[in-house]
């Protein structure tokens, strides 16, 4: 679904290399003026997805020519092109800078269509940065603008992006309704390239809702609409989505064909995120067909490609900080030179008056001023260095969390592969429980490196993801209804990890023992502050907990023992009671909120 956010100016059809070379040859024969702008436009659109660095150079040349011609409209278009290139490189902060400049210029000249387009582009970046409400506000503004201009195509495209917001928030029913409408509107006006993205997103929504047949039909629809327009980005993701859906249906040979097609497309386009996803899906396929060696091979390739994506982003950010530091340093030097020239002019005027006393005062003032300016310049230089170092350290911490998450995922995959070869049910269950505990910790590190704040875990989203993942792992999605009453607060990592493991054990116990006949049930999770304590409760409406019941000889009590250990660490009082089911409550005194 992510790539659908970047329908920045139009869906750019792939251009063969010969056509690109023809455009470059044509550009060489043109003078360095506005006659180059149409050719530069085509070059940007032809290379933005395949060679974003090359496209950025063309966009910068476009902007410079427009500035020399003092053409506000084309300056704004050049800024928008640069924003597209940075966004494709996942450099979202720099993309936002250029999009904002373009938006200000288009609003200034009163261009309603391009103003709506920039709101849409900014909304796509805000989604990637995790600012969902801000993105929704931008998409609403874009939709009003395109509606006013009677642009049916882009009104439907923005509707598709609004569906992405609901999808990110987990409102899959709402997103499916919106995607169906957007796909229908685009099909009705013959815009198959745009419609393919909406069908792809609809397939993702159906997958999240558990409607496997609907998901397969939607992915097939996306592939049909990309068969002739060469939209390799959407086509790659549709192949991978189709492969995962066919695996869920047990049609393994067809699934392998679809996954191989997605992998080939991803390699041809050289898009690191999609190559990584293809290896992850192939690892799952080999694991399901009982070929653990091949599964582990693809799992390692997945980790390597994901690390490559993160390293590219990190190096780009470090380069950007260095360039910004050098630019600020030059600006500071220019300002200092300007101040010195002004002071010299003042001295000359003082000499002209012939007042020796004023001249002496001016000389003392000049000396004091220079001392002050040197001190200010030195302070500013040190502040700039400190800021750059802090940003680099933040990148390193983010990478640490990223690698920890990857390592935990690898451990989880290894445990899953090991569990498939175990015949003893108790041992197999123990291995699966360990895998779920590792996965609960991986979720924390995953959220940490994706969010802007590296010190805290958003408990509301984390608990929802953890519970949903466990319910899905035990195949109880249809039988168990989940109610989460979690306060919107951020806990530091040292608090969130033991709480996550405690919740993992309590939810797992409920799913395993509360409803022995696999009947329907309700699982309620509450988490919130009361005065200076943190209250947690996990409640089910199952058969209840009998503390006096005799445990089987195979029961190790490891889960309860781990809960007691972490409860002691958190200085928590906890209790278990049977009240129309089982209720486990903890009152935690030793907890810490994330630093603000």
Coordinates of C-alpha atoms in Angstrom, one line a residue:
X1 CA 0.0 0.0 0.0
X2 CA 2.8 2.4 0.7
X3 CA 3.8 3.2 -2.9
X4 CA 0.2 4.4 -3.6
X5 CA 0.9 7.4 -1.4
X6 CA 3.3 8.7 -4.0
X7 CA 1.0 9.5 -6.9
X8 CA 2.6 12.9 -6.8
X9 CA 1.9 14.5 -10.1
X10 CA 0.6 11.7 -12.3
X11 CA 1.2 8.0 -12.7
X12 CA 4.4 8.1 -14.8
X13 CA 4.5 5.3 -17.3
X14 CA 7.9 3.6 -17.7
X15 CA 10.0 4.9 -20.5
X16 CA 12.4 2.7 -22.3
X17 CA 16.1 3.5 -22.1
X18 CA 16.2 4.4 -25.8
X19 CA 13.5 7.1 -25.3
X20 CA 15.4 8.5 -22.3
X21 CA 18.5 8.7 -24.4
X22 CA 16.6 10.4 -27.1
X23 CA 15.3 13.0 -24.6
X24 CA 18.9 13.6 -23.4
X25 CA 20.2 14.0 -26.9
X26 CA 17.4 16.5 -27.6
X27 CA 18.3 18.4 -24.5
X28 CA 21.9 18.9 -25.5
X29 CA 20.9 20.7 -28.7
X30 CA 18.7 23.3 -26.8
X31 CA 19.9 26.7 -25.4
X32 CA 20.1 27.1 -21.7
X33 CA 16.7 28.9 -21.4
X34 CA 13.0 28.0 -20.9
X35 CA 12.9 26.0 -24.1
X36 CA 14.6 23.2 -22.1
X37 CA 11.7 23.0 -19.6
X38 CA 9.3 20.6 -21.5
X39 CA 12.2 18.2 -22.2
X40 CA 13.4 18.3 -18.5
X41 CA 9.8 17.7 -17.4
X42 CA 9.7 14.5 -19.5
X43 CA 13.1 13.4 -18.2
X44 CA 12.0 13.9 -14.5
X45 CA 8.9 11.8 -15.1
X46 CA 10.8 9.1 -16.9
X47 CA 13.5 8.6 -14.3
X48 CA 12.0 9.6 -11.0
X49 CA 11.1 6.0 -10.0
X50 CA 14.0 4.2 -11.6
X51 CA 16.9 6.8 -11.2
X52 CA 15.8 9.3 -8.5
X53 CA 19.3 10.8 -8.2
X54 CA 19.3 11.5 -12.0
X55 CA 15.8 12.8 -11.9
X56 CA 16.8 15.2 -9.0
X57 CA 19.6 16.7 -11.1
X58 CA 17.1 17.4 -13.9
X59 CA 14.6 18.9 -11.4
X60 CA 17.3 21.2 -10.0
X61 CA 18.2 22.3 -13.5
X62 CA 14.5 23.0 -14.2
X63 CA 14.2 25.1 -11.1
X64 CA 17.4 27.1 -11.8
X65 CA 16.3 28.0 -15.4
X66 CA 12.9 29.1 -14.1
X67 CA 14.6 31.3 -11.5
X68 CA 16.8 32.9 -14.1
X69 CA 13.6 33.6 -16.1
X70 CA 11.8 34.9 -13.0
X71 CA 8.9 32.6 -13.8
X72 CA 7.0 31.9 -10.6
X73 CA 4.8 29.2 -12.0
X74 CA 7.7 27.1 -13.3
X75 CA 9.8 27.8 -10.2
X76 CA 6.9 26.2 -8.2
X77 CA 6.8 23.2 -10.7
X78 CA 10.6 22.8 -10.2
X79 CA 10.3 22.7 -6.4
X80 CA 7.5 20.2 -6.8
X81 CA 9.7 18.0 -9.0
X82 CA 12.5 18.1 -6.4
X83 CA 10.0 17.1 -3.7
X84 CA 9.0 14.1 -5.8
X85 CA 12.6 13.0 -6.2
X86 CA 13.4 13.3 -2.5
X87 CA 10.2 11.5 -1.6
X88 CA 11.1 8.6 -3.9
X89 CA 14.5 8.4 -2.2
X90 CA 12.6 8.3 1.2
X91 CA 14.2 11.6 2.2
X92 CA 10.9 12.9 3.6
X93 CA 12.2 15.9 5.5
X94 CA 13.8 17.4 2.4
X95 CA 10.8 16.5 0.3
X96 CA 8.6 18.4 2.7
X97 CA 10.9 21.5 2.4
X98 CA 10.4 21.6 -1.4
X99 CA 6.7 20.7 -1.4
X100 CA 6.1 23.6 1.1
X101 CA 7.9 26.1 -1.1
X102 CA 5.9 24.9 -4.2
X103 CA 2.6 25.2 -2.3
X104 CA 3.4 28.8 -1.1
X105 CA 4.2 29.8 -4.7
X106 CA 1.1 28.2 -6.3
X107 CA -1.2 29.7 -3.6
X108 CA 0.4 33.1 -4.3
X109 CA -0.4 33.0 -8.0
X110 CA -3.8 31.5 -7.4
X111 CA -3.3 28.2 -9.3
X112 CA -6.1 26.0 -7.8
X113 CA -5.2 22.7 -9.5
X114 CA -1.5 22.7 -8.5
X115 CA -2.4 23.9 -5.0
X116 CA -4.6 20.8 -4.6
X117 CA -1.8 18.7 -6.0
X118 CA 0.7 20.0 -3.5
X119 CA -1.7 19.3 -0.6
X120 CA -2.0 15.7 -1.9
X121 CA 1.8 15.3 -2.2
X122 CA 2.3 16.7 1.3
X123 CA -0.3 14.3 2.6
X124 CA 1.6 11.4 1.2
X125 CA 4.8 12.5 3.0
X126 CA 2.9 13.0 6.3
X127 CA 1.7 9.4 6.1
X128 CA 5.2 8.2 5.8
X129 CA 6.2 10.3 8.8
X130 CA 3.4 8.8 10.8
X131 CA 1.3 12.1 11.0
X132 CA -2.0 10.5 10.0
X133 CA -4.4 13.3 11.0
X134 CA -2.3 15.9 9.3
X135 CA -2.2 13.8 6.2
X136 CA -6.0 13.4 6.3
X137 CA -6.5 17.2 6.6
X138 CA -4.2 17.7 3.5
X139 CA -6.1 15.1 1.4
X140 CA -9.4 16.7 2.3
X141 CA -8.0 20.1 1.0
X142 CA -6.7 18.4 -2.1
X143 CA -10.1 16.7 -2.8
X144 CA -12.0 20.0 -2.5
X145 CA -9.5 21.7 -4.9
X146 CA -9.8 18.9 -7.5
X147 CA -13.6 18.8 -7.2
X148 CA -13.7 22.6 -7.8
X149 CA -11.6 22.1 -10.9
X150 CA -13.9 19.2 -12.0
X151 CA -10.9 16.9 -12.3
X152 CA -12.6 13.5 -11.9
X153 CA -9.3 11.5 -12.1
X154 CA -7.5 13.3 -9.3
X155 CA -10.7 13.5 -7.2
X156 CA -10.8 9.7 -7.3
X157 CA -7.0 9.4 -6.7
X158 CA -7.2 11.5 -3.5
X159 CA -10.2 9.4 -2.4
X160 CA -7.8 6.4 -2.8
X161 CA -5.3 8.2 -0.5
X162 CA -8.0 8.9 2.1
X163 CA -8.6 5.2 2.1
X164 CA -4.9 4.8 2.9
X165 CA -5.4 6.8 6.1
X166 CA -8.2 4.5 7.2
X167 CA -6.0 1.5 6.3
X168 CA -3.1 2.8 8.4
X169 CA -5.4 3.4 11.4
X170 CA -6.7 -0.2 11.2
X171 CA -10.2 0.8 10.0
X172 CA -10.2 -1.8 7.2
X173 CA -13.9 -1.9 6.7
X174 CA -13.9 1.8 6.0
X175 CA -10.8 1.7 3.8
X176 CA -12.3 -1.2 1.7
X177 CA -15.5 0.9 1.0
X178 CA -13.4 3.9 0.0
X179 CA -11.0 1.9 -2.2
X180 CA -14.0 0.2 -4.0
X181 CA -15.5 3.6 -4.8
X182 CA -12.2 5.0 -6.0
X183 CA -11.5 1.9 -8.2
X184 CA -15.0 2.1 -9.7
X185 CA -14.8 5.8 -10.4
X186 CA -11.4 5.4 -12.1
X187 CA -12.5 2.4 -14.1
X188 CA -15.6 4.2 -15.2
X189 CA -13.5 6.9 -16.9
X190 CA -11.0 4.5 -18.4
X191 CA -8.1 5.3 -16.1
X192 CA -6.8 1.8 -15.7
X193 CA -3.3 2.9 -14.5
X194 CA -4.8 4.9 -11.6
X195 CA -7.4 2.3 -10.9
X196 CA -4.8 -0.4 -10.5
X197 CA -3.4 1.3 -7.4
X198 CA -6.9 1.4 -5.9
X199 CA -7.5 -2.3 -6.6
X200 CA -4.1 -3.1 -5.1
X201 CA -5.1 -1.2 -1.9
X202 CA -8.5 -2.9 -1.9
X203 CA -6.7 -6.3 -1.9
X204 CA -4.6 -5.2 1.1
X205 CA -7.8 -4.2 3.0
X206 CA -9.5 -7.5 2.2
X207 CA -6.4 -9.4 3.4
X208 CA -6.5 -7.5 6.7
X209 CA -10.3 -8.3 7.0
X210 CA -9.6 -12.0 6.4
X211 CA -11.6 -12.0 3.1
X212 CA -9.1 -14.2 1.1
X213 CA -11.3 -14.7 -2.0
X214 CA -12.0 -10.9 -2.2
X215 CA -8.3 -10.1 -1.8
X216 CA -7.3 -12.5 -4.6
X217 CA -9.9 -11.0 -6.9
X218 CA -8.7 -7.5 -6.1
X219 CA -5.0 -8.4 -6.8
X220 CA -6.0 -10.0 -10.1
X221 CA -7.9 -6.8 -11.0
X222 CA -4.7 -4.7 -10.3
X223 CA -2.6 -7.0 -12.4
X224 CA -5.1 -6.9 -15.3
X225 CA -4.9 -3.1 -15.3
X226 CA -1.1 -3.0 -15.2
X227 CA -0.6 -5.5 -18.0
X228 CA -0.3 -2.9 -20.7
X229 CA 0.6 0.4 -19.0
X230 CA 3.9 -0.9 -17.5
X231 CA 3.3 0.4 -14.0
X232 CA 5.9 -1.9 -12.5
X233 CA 5.6 -0.6 -8.9
X234 CA 1.9 -1.4 -8.6
X235 CA 2.4 -4.6 -10.6
X236 CA 5.2 -5.9 -8.3
X237 CA 3.2 -5.3 -5.2
X238 CA 0.1 -7.0 -6.8
X239 CA 2.1 -10.1 -7.7
X240 CA 3.5 -10.3 -4.1
X241 CA 0.0 -9.8 -2.6
X242 CA -1.5 -12.4 -4.9
X243 CA 1.3 -14.9 -3.9
X244 CA 0.6 -14.4 -0.2
X245 CA -3.1 -14.8 -0.8
X246 CA -2.6 -18.0 -2.8
X247 CA -0.4 -19.3 0.1
X248 CA -3.3 -18.7 2.5
X249 CA -5.5 -20.7 0.2
X250 CA -3.0 -23.6 0.1
X251 CA -2.4 -23.2 -3.7
X252 CA 1.3 -23.3 -3.3
X253 CA 2.4 -23.9 -6.9
X254 CA 0.4 -20.9 -8.1
X255 CA 1.7 -18.8 -5.2
X256 CA 5.3 -19.6 -6.1
X257 CA 4.7 -18.4 -9.7
X258 CA 3.2 -15.1 -8.5
X259 CA 6.0 -14.5 -5.9
X260 CA 8.7 -15.2 -8.5
X261 CA 7.1 -12.7 -10.9
X262 CA 7.0 -10.1 -8.1
X263 CA 10.7 -10.8 -7.2
X264 CA 11.7 -10.4 -10.9
X265 CA 9.9 -7.1 -11.2
X266 CA 11.4 -5.8 -8.0
X267 CA 14.9 -6.6 -9.2
X268 CA 14.3 -5.1 -12.6
X269 CA 13.1 -1.9 -11.0
X270 CA 15.9 -2.0 -8.4
X271 CA 13.6 -0.9 -5.6
X272 CA 15.2 -2.0 -2.4
X273 CA 12.0 -2.1 -0.2
X274 CA 10.2 -4.4 -2.7
X275 CA 13.2 -6.7 -3.2
X276 CA 13.3 -7.1 0.6
X277 CA 9.6 -7.8 0.7
X278 CA 9.9 -10.4 -2.1
X279 CA 12.6 -12.3 -0.1
X280 CA 10.4 -12.2 3.0
X281 CA 7.5 -13.7 1.2
X282 CA 9.6 -16.4 -0.5
X283 CA 11.0 -17.3 3.0
X284 CA 7.5 -17.9 4.2
X285 CA 6.7 -20.0 1.1
X286 CA 9.7 -22.3 1.6
X287 CA 8.9 -22.6 5.3
X288 CA 5.3 -23.7 4.5
X289 CA 6.4 -26.4 2.0
X290 CA 8.9 -27.8 4.5
X291 CA 12.2 -26.6 3.0
X292 CA 13.8 -24.8 6.0
X293 CA 17.2 -24.3 4.5
X294 CA 15.8 -22.3 1.6
X295 CA 13.5 -20.5 4.0
X296 CA 16.5 -19.4 6.1
X297 CA 18.4 -18.4 3.0
X298 CA 15.6 -16.0 1.9
X299 CA 15.2 -14.8 5.5
X300 CA 18.8 -13.7 5.6
X301 CA 18.5 -12.0 2.2
X302 CA 15.5 -10.2 3.5
X303 CA 17.5 -8.9 6.5
X304 CA 20.4 -7.8 4.2
X305 CA 18.1 -5.9 1.8
X306 CA 16.3 -4.2 4.7
X307 CA 19.6 -3.2 6.2
X308 CA 20.7 -1.8 2.8
X309 CA 17.5 0.3 2.7
X310 CA 18.3 1.7 6.2
X311 CA 22.0 2.3 5.4
X312 CA 21.1 4.3 2.3
X313 CA 18.7 6.5 4.3
X314 CA 21.2 7.0 7.0
X315 CA 24.0 8.0 4.7
X316 CA 21.7 10.4 2.8
X317 CA 20.7 12.0 6.1
X318 CA 24.3 12.4 7.3
X319 CA 25.2 14.0 3.9
X320 CA 22.3 16.3 4.2
X321 CA 23.3 17.4 7.7
X322 CA 26.9 18.0 6.5
X323 CA 25.7 20.1 3.6
X324 CA 23.4 22.1 5.8
X325 CA 26.2 22.7 8.3
X326 CA 28.6 24.0 5.5
X327 CA 25.8 26.2 4.1
X328 CA 25.1 27.7 7.5
X329 CA 28.8 28.3 8.1
X330 CA 29.1 30.2 4.8
X331 CA 26.0 32.3 5.6
X332 CA 27.5 33.2 9.0
X333 CA 30.7 34.3 7.4
X334 CA 28.9 36.5 4.9
X335 CA 26.9 38.1 7.7
X336 CA 30.1 38.8 9.6
X337 CA 31.7 40.3 6.6
X338 CA 28.7 42.5 6.0
X339 CA 28.8 43.7 9.6
X340 CA 32.5 44.6 9.3
X341 CA 31.8 46.6 6.2
X342 CA 29.1 48.5 7.9
X343 CA 31.3 49.3 10.9
X344 CA 34.1 50.5 8.6
X345 CA 31.6 52.9 6.9
X346 CA 30.7 54.2 10.3
X347 CA 34.4 54.8 11.1
X348 CA 34.9 56.7 7.9
X349 CA 32.0 59.0 8.6
X350 CA 33.3 59.6 12.2
X351 CA 36.8 60.6 10.8
X352 CA 35.0 63.0 8.4
X353 CA 33.5 64.9 11.3
X354 CA 37.0 65.7 12.6
X355 CA 35.9 64.8 16.1
X356 CA 38.9 63.0 17.6
X357 CA 37.0 62.0 20.7
X358 CA 34.2 60.3 18.6
X359 CA 36.9 58.6 16.6
X360 CA 38.5 57.1 19.8
X361 CA 35.1 56.0 21.0
X362 CA 34.4 54.4 17.7
X363 CA 37.7 52.5 17.8
X364 CA 36.9 51.1 21.2
X365 CA 33.4 50.2 20.1
X366 CA 34.8 48.4 17.0
X367 CA 37.1 46.3 19.1
X368 CA 34.4 45.4 21.5
X369 CA 32.1 44.6 18.7
X370 CA 34.6 42.3 17.0
X371 CA 35.3 40.4 20.2
X372 CA 31.5 39.9 20.7
X373 CA 31.0 38.8 17.1
X374 CA 33.9 36.3 17.4
X375 CA 32.4 34.9 20.5
X376 CA 28.9 34.6 18.9
X377 CA 30.4 33.0 15.8
X378 CA 32.3 30.5 17.8
X379 CA 29.2 29.7 19.9
X380 CA 27.1 29.3 16.8
X381 CA 29.8 27.0 15.2
X382 CA 29.9 24.8 18.3
X383 CA 26.1 24.7 18.5
X384 CA 25.9 23.6 14.8
X385 CA 28.5 20.8 15.4
X386 CA 26.6 19.6 18.5
X387 CA 23.3 19.6 16.6
X388 CA 24.8 17.6 13.8
X389 CA 26.3 15.1 16.3
X390 CA 23.0 14.7 18.1
X391 CA 21.3 13.9 14.8
X392 CA 23.9 11.4 13.9
X393 CA 23.6 9.7 17.3
X394 CA 19.8 9.6 16.8
X395 CA 20.3 7.9 13.5
X396 CA 22.7 5.4 15.1
X397 CA 20.1 4.7 17.9
X398 CA 17.4 4.2 15.3
X399 CA 19.6 1.8 13.4
X400 CA 20.3 -0.2 16.7
X401 CA 16.6 -0.6 17.2
X402 CA 16.2 -1.5 13.6
X403 CA 18.9 -4.2 13.8
X404 CA 17.5 -5.5 17.1
X405 CA 14.1 -5.9 15.5
X406 CA 15.7 -7.7 12.5
X407 CA 17.6 -10.0 14.8
X408 CA 14.5 -10.8 16.9
X409 CA 12.6 -11.5 13.7
X410 CA 15.3 -13.9 12.6
X411 CA 15.2 -15.6 16.0
X412 CA 11.4 -15.8 15.6
X413 CA 11.7 -17.3 12.1
X414 CA 14.3 -19.9 13.4
X415 CA 12.0 -20.9 16.2
X416 CA 9.1 -21.3 13.8
X417 CA 11.2 -23.4 11.5
X418 CA 12.5 -25.5 14.4
X419 CA 8.9 -26.0 15.7
X420 CA 7.8 -27.5 12.5
X421 CA 10.2 -30.4 12.9
X422 CA 9.1 -31.2 16.5
X423 CA 6.7 -34.0 17.0
X424 CA 6.2 -33.8 20.7
X425 CA 3.2 -31.4 21.2
X426 CA 4.4 -30.0 24.6
X427 CA 7.8 -29.2 23.2
X428 CA 6.3 -27.8 20.1
X429 CA 3.9 -25.6 22.2
X430 CA 6.9 -24.4 24.3
X431 CA 8.8 -23.4 21.2
X432 CA 5.8 -21.5 19.8
X433 CA 5.3 -19.7 23.1
X434 CA 8.9 -18.6 23.0
X435 CA 8.5 -17.4 19.4
X436 CA 5.5 -15.3 20.4
X437 CA 7.5 -13.8 23.4
X438 CA 10.3 -12.8 21.0
X439 CA 7.8 -11.4 18.6
X440 CA 6.2 -9.2 21.4
X441 CA 9.7 -7.6 22.0
X442 CA 10.3 -7.2 18.2
X443 CA 7.1 -5.2 17.9
X444 CA 8.5 -2.7 20.4
X445 CA 11.8 -2.1 18.5
X446 CA 9.9 -2.0 15.2
X447 CA 7.7 0.9 16.5
X448 CA 10.8 2.7 18.0
X449 CA 12.8 3.0 14.8
X450 CA 9.7 3.9 12.7
X451 CA 8.5 6.7 15.0
X452 CA 10.2 10.0 15.5
X453 CA 10.6 9.5 19.3
X454 CA 13.2 6.9 20.0
X455 CA 12.7 6.9 23.8
X456 CA 9.1 5.8 24.2
X457 CA 6.6 3.2 23.1
X458 CA 3.0 4.2 22.1
X459 CA 1.1 1.7 24.3
X460 CA -2.3 2.2 22.6
X461 CA -1.0 1.1 19.2
X462 CA 1.4 -1.5 20.7
X463 CA -1.3 -3.3 22.7
X464 CA -3.6 -3.4 19.7
X465 CA -0.9 -4.8 17.5
X466 CA 0.2 -7.4 20.1
X467 CA -3.3 -8.7 20.9
X468 CA -4.2 -8.8 17.2
X469 CA -1.1 -10.7 16.3
X470 CA -1.6 -13.3 19.1
X471 CA -5.3 -13.8 18.1
X472 CA -4.2 -14.3 14.5
X473 CA -1.4 -16.7 15.5
X474 CA -3.9 -18.9 17.4
X475 CA -6.3 -18.7 14.5
X476 CA -9.1 -17.2 16.7
X477 CA -9.9 -14.1 14.6
X478 CA -13.4 -15.3 13.9
X479 CA -14.2 -16.5 17.5
X480 CA -12.6 -14.0 19.8
X481 CA -13.7 -10.3 19.9
X482 CA -11.0 -7.9 21.1
X483 CA -11.8 -4.8 23.3
X484 CA -8.9 -2.5 24.0
X485 CA -9.4 0.3 26.5
X486 CA -5.8 1.6 26.6
X487 CA -4.9 5.2 27.5
X488 CA -2.9 7.1 24.9
X489 CA 0.4 7.3 26.7
X490 CA 4.1 6.7 25.9
X491 CA 6.2 4.4 28.2
X492 CA 10.0 4.2 28.2
X493 CA 11.5 1.0 26.8
X494 CA 12.6 -0.4 30.2
X495 CA 8.9 -0.3 31.3
X496 CA 7.3 -1.3 28.0
X497 CA 9.3 -4.5 27.5
X498 CA 8.3 -6.3 30.7
X499 CA 4.7 -5.1 30.4
X500 CA 4.7 -6.4 26.8
X501 CA 5.9 -9.8 28.0
X502 CA 3.3 -9.9 30.8
X503 CA 0.5 -9.0 28.4
X504 CA 1.8 -11.7 26.0
X505 CA 1.6 -14.4 28.7
X506 CA -1.9 -13.3 29.9
X507 CA -3.4 -13.0 26.4
X508 CA -1.8 -16.3 25.4
X509 CA -3.2 -18.0 28.5
X510 CA -6.7 -16.7 27.7
X511 CA -6.5 -17.9 24.1
X512 CA -5.3 -21.3 25.1
X513 CA -7.5 -22.1 28.1
X514 CA -10.4 -19.7 28.5
X515 CA -12.5 -21.3 25.8
X516 CA -11.6 -25.0 25.7
X517 CA -14.3 -25.8 23.1
X518 CA -13.1 -23.1 20.7
X519 CA -16.4 -21.2 21.2
X520 CA -16.9 -17.5 20.8
X521 CA -15.5 -15.2 23.4
X522 CA -14.7 -11.6 24.4
X523 CA -11.2 -10.6 25.4
X524 CA -10.9 -7.2 27.2
X525 CA -7.6 -5.4 27.8
X526 CA -7.4 -2.2 30.0
X527 CA -4.3 -0.1 30.6
X528 CA -4.2 3.4 32.2
X529 CA -2.9 5.6 35.0
X530 CA -4.7 6.0 38.3
X531 CA -3.0 8.7 40.4
X532 CA 0.7 7.6 40.6
X533 CA 0.1 4.0 39.6
X534 CA -0.4 2.2 36.3
X535 CA -3.4 -0.3 36.2
X536 CA -3.5 -3.2 33.8
X537 CA -6.3 -5.8 33.5
X538 CA -6.8 -8.7 31.1
X539 CA -10.3 -10.2 31.3
X540 CA -12.0 -13.0 29.4
X541 CA -15.6 -14.4 29.6
X542 CA -14.4 -18.0 29.5
X543 CA -14.6 -20.9 31.9
X544 CA -12.8 -19.1 34.7
X545 CA -9.6 -19.8 36.7
X546 CA -9.6 -22.3 39.5
X547 CA -6.6 -21.7 41.7
X548 CA -7.2 -25.0 43.6
X549 CA -7.3 -27.1 40.4
X550 CA -4.6 -29.8 40.1
X551 CA -2.1 -29.0 37.3
X552 CA -0.9 -31.6 34.9
X553 CA 2.5 -33.1 35.3
X554 CA 3.7 -31.5 32.1
X555 CA 2.8 -28.0 33.3
X556 CA 5.9 -26.1 34.1
X557 CA 4.3 -22.9 35.3
X558 CA 7.0 -21.0 33.4
X559 CA 4.5 -18.3 32.2
X560 CA 3.2 -17.6 35.7
X561 CA 6.7 -17.6 37.0
X562 CA 7.8 -15.1 34.4
X563 CA 4.8 -12.9 35.3
X564 CA 5.8 -13.0 39.0
X565 CA 9.4 -12.0 38.2
X566 CA 8.5 -9.0 36.0
X567 CA 5.8 -8.0 38.5
X568 CA 8.5 -7.9 41.2
X569 CA 10.7 -5.8 39.0
X570 CA 7.9 -3.3 38.3
X571 CA 6.9 -3.3 42.1
X572 CA 3.4 -4.5 41.1
X573 CA 0.6 -6.0 43.1
X574 CA -1.3 -8.5 41.1
X575 CA -4.4 -10.7 41.6
X576 CA -6.3 -13.3 39.7
X577 CA -10.0 -13.9 40.2
X578 CA -12.8 -15.8 38.5
X579 CA -15.7 -13.4 37.7
X580 CA -17.8 -14.7 34.8
X581 CA -14.5 -15.7 33.4
X582 CA -10.9 -14.9 34.4
X583 CA -9.7 -11.4 35.4
X584 CA -6.0 -10.7 36.0
X585 CA -5.2 -7.2 37.4
X586 CA -1.9 -5.6 38.1
X587 CA -1.2 -2.3 39.9
X588 CA 2.3 -1.1 38.9
X589 CA 4.2 1.5 40.9
X590 CA 7.6 1.3 39.3
X591 CA 6.9 2.7 35.8
X592 CA 8.3 5.6 33.7
X593 CA 6.8 7.6 31.0
X594 CA 9.0 8.4 27.9
X595 CA 11.0 11.6 28.1
X596 CA 9.1 14.5 26.6

